[in-house]
Amino acid sequence: MGIRARKTFKAGPVRMTVSKSGVSTSIGVKGVRVGKMANGKTRTTVSVPGTGISYVTESKKKEPAELPLDPSTRTPPIWFRFMGVLSVVLAAMLLILALLWWPSLIFAAFFFWLGVKLVKNAKSYSGQSILRDISGADLDDDE
């Protein structure tokens, strides 16, 4: 039997837990929560608050995508994950600000969308492809 330690940070509906196995994030409210665990799996929990009754599903960990042979053509995935988590935390803070200034809801929605997209697709995106995906434009110079 080993010793376990973890620390959870909360910002509105967003939770970030740091433990020996890594960092996990989740978002949700009482009764429904979706999160990315430290081992890379996605966990969805639906419960009836106050009863102890819940339904939990976990996705299987995806196989790593093949990386390009030329390392200069890709950006390290850890950078995208960090920026994604930072964007989700910023979105949570903007949700709190929305109590005073309602237009911040638009910014919160954008940063939440961006954060989820960055974290979800960290392994498969290079810098050019994420900009192309966000802007919808073709950024290739050879045309």
PDB file of C-alpha atoms in Angstrom:
ATOM      1  CA  MET A   1       0.000   0.000   0.000  1.00  0.00           C
ATOM      2  CA  GLY A   2       1.493   3.310  -1.071  1.00  0.00           C
ATOM      3  CA  ILE A   3       1.090   6.917  -0.078  1.00  0.00           C
ATOM      4  CA  ARG A   4      -1.122   9.069  -2.265  1.00  0.00           C
ATOM      5  CA  ALA A   5      -1.201  12.862  -2.497  1.00  0.00           C
ATOM      6  CA  ARG A   6      -3.178  15.229  -4.686  1.00  0.00           C
ATOM      7  CA  LYS A   7      -4.231  18.870  -4.805  1.00  0.00           C
ATOM      8  CA  THR A   8      -7.398  20.109  -6.520  1.00  0.00           C
ATOM      9  CA  PHE A   9      -7.913  23.656  -7.741  1.00  0.00           C
ATOM     10  CA  LYS A  10     -11.433  24.859  -8.529  1.00  0.00           C
ATOM     11  CA  ALA A  11     -12.586  27.827 -10.611  1.00  0.00           C
ATOM     12  CA  GLY A  12     -16.335  27.755 -11.110  1.00  0.00           C
ATOM     13  CA  PRO A  13     -17.276  24.593 -13.010  1.00  0.00           C
ATOM     14  CA  VAL A  14     -13.612  23.789 -13.827  1.00  0.00           C
ATOM     15  CA  ARG A  15     -11.433  21.528 -11.681  1.00  0.00           C
ATOM     16  CA  MET A  16      -7.730  20.843 -12.113  1.00  0.00           C
ATOM     17  CA  THR A  17      -6.139  18.096 -10.021  1.00  0.00           C
ATOM     18  CA  VAL A  18      -2.391  17.652  -9.647  1.00  0.00           C
ATOM     19  CA  SER A  19      -1.192  14.269  -8.405  1.00  0.00           C
ATOM     20  CA  LYS A  20       1.813  11.969  -8.590  1.00  0.00           C
ATOM     21  CA  SER A  21       0.502  10.479 -11.855  1.00  0.00           C
ATOM     22  CA  GLY A  22       0.027  13.872 -13.556  1.00  0.00           C
ATOM     23  CA  VAL A  23      -2.505  16.636 -14.145  1.00  0.00           C
ATOM     24  CA  SER A  24      -6.178  16.003 -14.818  1.00  0.00           C
ATOM     25  CA  THR A  25      -8.869  18.517 -15.710  1.00  0.00           C
ATOM     26  CA  SER A  26     -12.637  18.351 -15.691  1.00  0.00           C
ATOM     27  CA  ILE A  27     -15.613  20.589 -16.246  1.00  0.00           C
ATOM     28  CA  GLY A  28     -19.201  20.242 -15.161  1.00  0.00           C
ATOM     29  CA  VAL A  29     -21.811  20.886 -12.530  1.00  0.00           C
ATOM     30  CA  LYS A  30     -23.487  18.757  -9.860  1.00  0.00           C
ATOM     31  CA  GLY A  31     -24.732  15.657 -11.581  1.00  0.00           C
ATOM     32  CA  VAL A  32     -22.724  15.875 -14.825  1.00  0.00           C
ATOM     33  CA  ARG A  33     -18.938  16.085 -15.237  1.00  0.00           C
ATOM     34  CA  VAL A  34     -16.549  15.378 -18.123  1.00  0.00           C
ATOM     35  CA  GLY A  35     -12.821  15.241 -17.618  1.00  0.00           C
ATOM     36  CA  LYS A  36      -9.455  14.300 -19.055  1.00  0.00           C
ATOM     37  CA  MET A  37      -7.552  12.057 -16.654  1.00  0.00           C
ATOM     38  CA  ALA A  38      -3.780  12.133 -16.147  1.00  0.00           C
ATOM     39  CA  ASN A  39      -3.387   8.823 -18.014  1.00  0.00           C
ATOM     40  CA  GLY A  40      -4.989  10.303 -21.161  1.00  0.00           C
ATOM     41  CA  LYS A  41      -8.415   8.705 -20.812  1.00  0.00           C
ATOM     42  CA  THR A  42     -11.643  10.701 -20.840  1.00  0.00           C
ATOM     43  CA  ARG A  43     -14.097  10.085 -17.984  1.00  0.00           C
ATOM     44  CA  THR A  44     -17.778  11.053 -18.049  1.00  0.00           C
ATOM     45  CA  THR A  45     -19.803  10.905 -14.832  1.00  0.00           C
ATOM     46  CA  VAL A  46     -23.573  11.331 -14.516  1.00  0.00           C
ATOM     47  CA  SER A  47     -25.019  11.156 -11.011  1.00  0.00           C
ATOM     48  CA  VAL A  48     -28.064  11.867  -8.899  1.00  0.00           C
ATOM     49  CA  PRO A  49     -26.757  14.359  -6.301  1.00  0.00           C
ATOM     50  CA  GLY A  50     -27.154  13.319  -2.682  1.00  0.00           C
ATOM     51  CA  THR A  51     -27.987   9.672  -3.405  1.00  0.00           C
ATOM     52  CA  GLY A  52     -24.617   8.102  -4.179  1.00  0.00           C
ATOM     53  CA  ILE A  53     -26.008   6.769  -7.462  1.00  0.00           C
ATOM     54  CA  SER A  54     -23.823   7.478 -10.462  1.00  0.00           C
ATOM     55  CA  TYR A  55     -22.875   6.172 -13.898  1.00  0.00           C
ATOM     56  CA  VAL A  56     -19.247   6.473 -15.005  1.00  0.00           C
ATOM     57  CA  THR A  57     -17.770   5.752 -18.434  1.00  0.00           C
ATOM     58  CA  GLU A  58     -14.139   5.909 -19.444  1.00  0.00           C
ATOM     59  CA  SER A  59     -12.849   6.035 -22.984  1.00  0.00           C
ATOM     60  CA  LYS A  60      -9.989   3.833 -24.012  1.00  0.00           C
ATOM     61  CA  LYS A  61      -6.675   5.597 -24.366  1.00  0.00           C
ATOM     62  CA  LYS A  62      -6.050   6.429 -28.019  1.00  0.00           C
ATOM     63  CA  GLU A  63      -3.033   4.988 -29.778  1.00  0.00           C
ATOM     64  CA  PRO A  64      -0.383   7.656 -30.377  1.00  0.00           C
ATOM     65  CA  ALA A  65      -0.494   9.152 -33.856  1.00  0.00           C
ATOM     66  CA  GLU A  66       2.509   8.793 -36.106  1.00  0.00           C
ATOM     67  CA  LEU A  67       4.789  11.789 -35.790  1.00  0.00           C
ATOM     68  CA  PRO A  68       6.410  13.430 -38.804  1.00  0.00           C
ATOM     69  CA  LEU A  69      10.044  12.476 -39.378  1.00  0.00           C
ATOM     70  CA  ASP A  70      11.145  16.112 -39.499  1.00  0.00           C
ATOM     71  CA  PRO A  71      10.864  17.438 -35.895  1.00  0.00           C
ATOM     72  CA  SER A  72      11.088  21.056 -37.083  1.00  0.00           C
ATOM     73  CA  THR A  73       7.629  20.755 -38.724  1.00  0.00           C
ATOM     74  CA  ARG A  74       5.760  20.185 -35.471  1.00  0.00           C
ATOM     75  CA  THR A  75       5.286  22.065 -32.223  1.00  0.00           C
ATOM     76  CA  PRO A  76       5.705  20.071 -29.001  1.00  0.00           C
ATOM     77  CA  PRO A  77       2.288  18.801 -27.792  1.00  0.00           C
ATOM     78  CA  ILE A  78       2.981  19.870 -24.200  1.00  0.00           C
ATOM     79  CA  TRP A  79       2.841  23.508 -25.351  1.00  0.00           C
ATOM     80  CA  PHE A  80      -0.636  23.008 -26.843  1.00  0.00           C
ATOM     81  CA  ARG A  81      -1.836  21.205 -23.716  1.00  0.00           C
ATOM     82  CA  PHE A  82      -0.519  23.968 -21.466  1.00  0.00           C
ATOM     83  CA  MET A  83      -2.139  26.678 -23.583  1.00  0.00           C
ATOM     84  CA  GLY A  84      -5.362  24.656 -23.729  1.00  0.00           C
ATOM     85  CA  VAL A  85      -5.586  24.307 -19.953  1.00  0.00           C
ATOM     86  CA  LEU A  86      -4.690  27.984 -19.564  1.00  0.00           C
ATOM     87  CA  SER A  87      -7.481  28.915 -22.006  1.00  0.00           C
ATOM     88  CA  VAL A  88     -10.050  26.863 -20.090  1.00  0.00           C
ATOM     89  CA  VAL A  89      -8.992  28.484 -16.796  1.00  0.00           C
ATOM     90  CA  LEU A  90      -9.274  31.925 -18.441  1.00  0.00           C
ATOM     91  CA  ALA A  91     -12.749  30.961 -19.693  1.00  0.00           C
ATOM     92  CA  ALA A  92     -13.774  30.047 -16.139  1.00  0.00           C
ATOM     93  CA  MET A  93     -12.554  33.398 -14.837  1.00  0.00           C
ATOM     94  CA  LEU A  94     -14.446  35.184 -17.612  1.00  0.00           C
ATOM     95  CA  LEU A  95     -17.599  33.302 -16.606  1.00  0.00           C
ATOM     96  CA  ILE A  96     -17.218  34.761 -13.130  1.00  0.00           C
ATOM     97  CA  LEU A  97     -16.687  38.208 -14.665  1.00  0.00           C
ATOM     98  CA  ALA A  98     -19.916  37.682 -16.642  1.00  0.00           C
ATOM     99  CA  LEU A  99     -21.832  38.315 -13.420  1.00  0.00           C
ATOM    100  CA  LEU A 100     -20.728  41.956 -13.695  1.00  0.00           C
ATOM    101  CA  TRP A 101     -20.332  42.379 -17.454  1.00  0.00           C
ATOM    102  CA  TRP A 102     -22.416  40.053 -19.661  1.00  0.00           C
ATOM    103  CA  PRO A 103     -20.392  40.450 -22.931  1.00  0.00           C
ATOM    104  CA  SER A 104     -17.562  38.490 -21.298  1.00  0.00           C
ATOM    105  CA  LEU A 105     -19.701  35.379 -21.942  1.00  0.00           C
ATOM    106  CA  ILE A 106     -18.691  35.606 -25.610  1.00  0.00           C
ATOM    107  CA  PHE A 107     -15.003  35.667 -24.715  1.00  0.00           C
ATOM    108  CA  ALA A 108     -15.481  32.858 -22.188  1.00  0.00           C
ATOM    109  CA  ALA A 109     -17.123  30.672 -24.847  1.00  0.00           C
ATOM    110  CA  PHE A 110     -14.297  31.363 -27.314  1.00  0.00           C
ATOM    111  CA  PHE A 111     -11.522  30.597 -24.812  1.00  0.00           C
ATOM    112  CA  PHE A 112     -13.297  27.441 -23.648  1.00  0.00           C
ATOM    113  CA  TRP A 113     -13.668  26.263 -27.279  1.00  0.00           C
ATOM    114  CA  LEU A 114     -10.027  27.093 -28.013  1.00  0.00           C
ATOM    115  CA  GLY A 115      -8.782  25.364 -24.862  1.00  0.00           C
ATOM    116  CA  VAL A 116     -10.710  22.175 -25.528  1.00  0.00           C
ATOM    117  CA  LYS A 117      -9.519  22.135 -29.149  1.00  0.00           C
ATOM    118  CA  LEU A 118      -5.871  22.614 -28.143  1.00  0.00           C
ATOM    119  CA  VAL A 119      -5.924  19.952 -25.430  1.00  0.00           C
ATOM    120  CA  LYS A 120      -7.884  17.456 -27.530  1.00  0.00           C
ATOM    121  CA  ASN A 121      -5.721  17.768 -30.632  1.00  0.00           C
ATOM    122  CA  ALA A 122      -2.319  18.463 -29.078  1.00  0.00           C
ATOM    123  CA  LYS A 123      -0.594  15.471 -30.650  1.00  0.00           C
ATOM    124  CA  SER A 124      -1.869  15.902 -34.192  1.00  0.00           C
ATOM    125  CA  TYR A 125      -1.451  19.645 -34.784  1.00  0.00           C
ATOM    126  CA  SER A 126       1.502  21.638 -35.985  1.00  0.00           C
ATOM    127  CA  GLY A 127       1.574  25.411 -35.643  1.00  0.00           C
ATOM    128  CA  GLN A 128       0.426  25.959 -39.258  1.00  0.00           C
ATOM    129  CA  SER A 129      -2.443  23.495 -39.057  1.00  0.00           C
ATOM    130  CA  ILE A 130      -3.875  24.937 -35.819  1.00  0.00           C
ATOM    131  CA  LEU A 131      -3.848  28.438 -37.339  1.00  0.00           C
ATOM    132  CA  ARG A 132      -5.493  27.083 -40.514  1.00  0.00           C
ATOM    133  CA  ASP A 133      -8.107  25.260 -38.454  1.00  0.00           C
ATOM    134  CA  ILE A 134      -8.959  28.292 -36.310  1.00  0.00           C
ATOM    135  CA  SER A 135      -9.012  30.852 -39.135  1.00  0.00           C
ATOM    136  CA  GLY A 136     -10.431  28.597 -41.848  1.00  0.00           C
ATOM    137  CA  ALA A 137      -7.855  29.998 -44.254  1.00  0.00           C
ATOM    138  CA  ASP A 138      -5.236  28.181 -46.315  1.00  0.00           C
ATOM    139  CA  LEU A 139      -1.815  29.360 -45.085  1.00  0.00           C
ATOM    140  CA  ASP A 140       0.387  27.509 -47.567  1.00  0.00           C
ATOM    141  CA  ASP A 141       2.885  29.808 -49.301  1.00  0.00           C
ATOM    142  CA  ASP A 142       3.525  27.616 -52.339  1.00  0.00           C
ATOM    143  CA  GLU A 143       0.243  28.412 -54.144  1.00  0.00           C
TER     144      GLU A 143
END
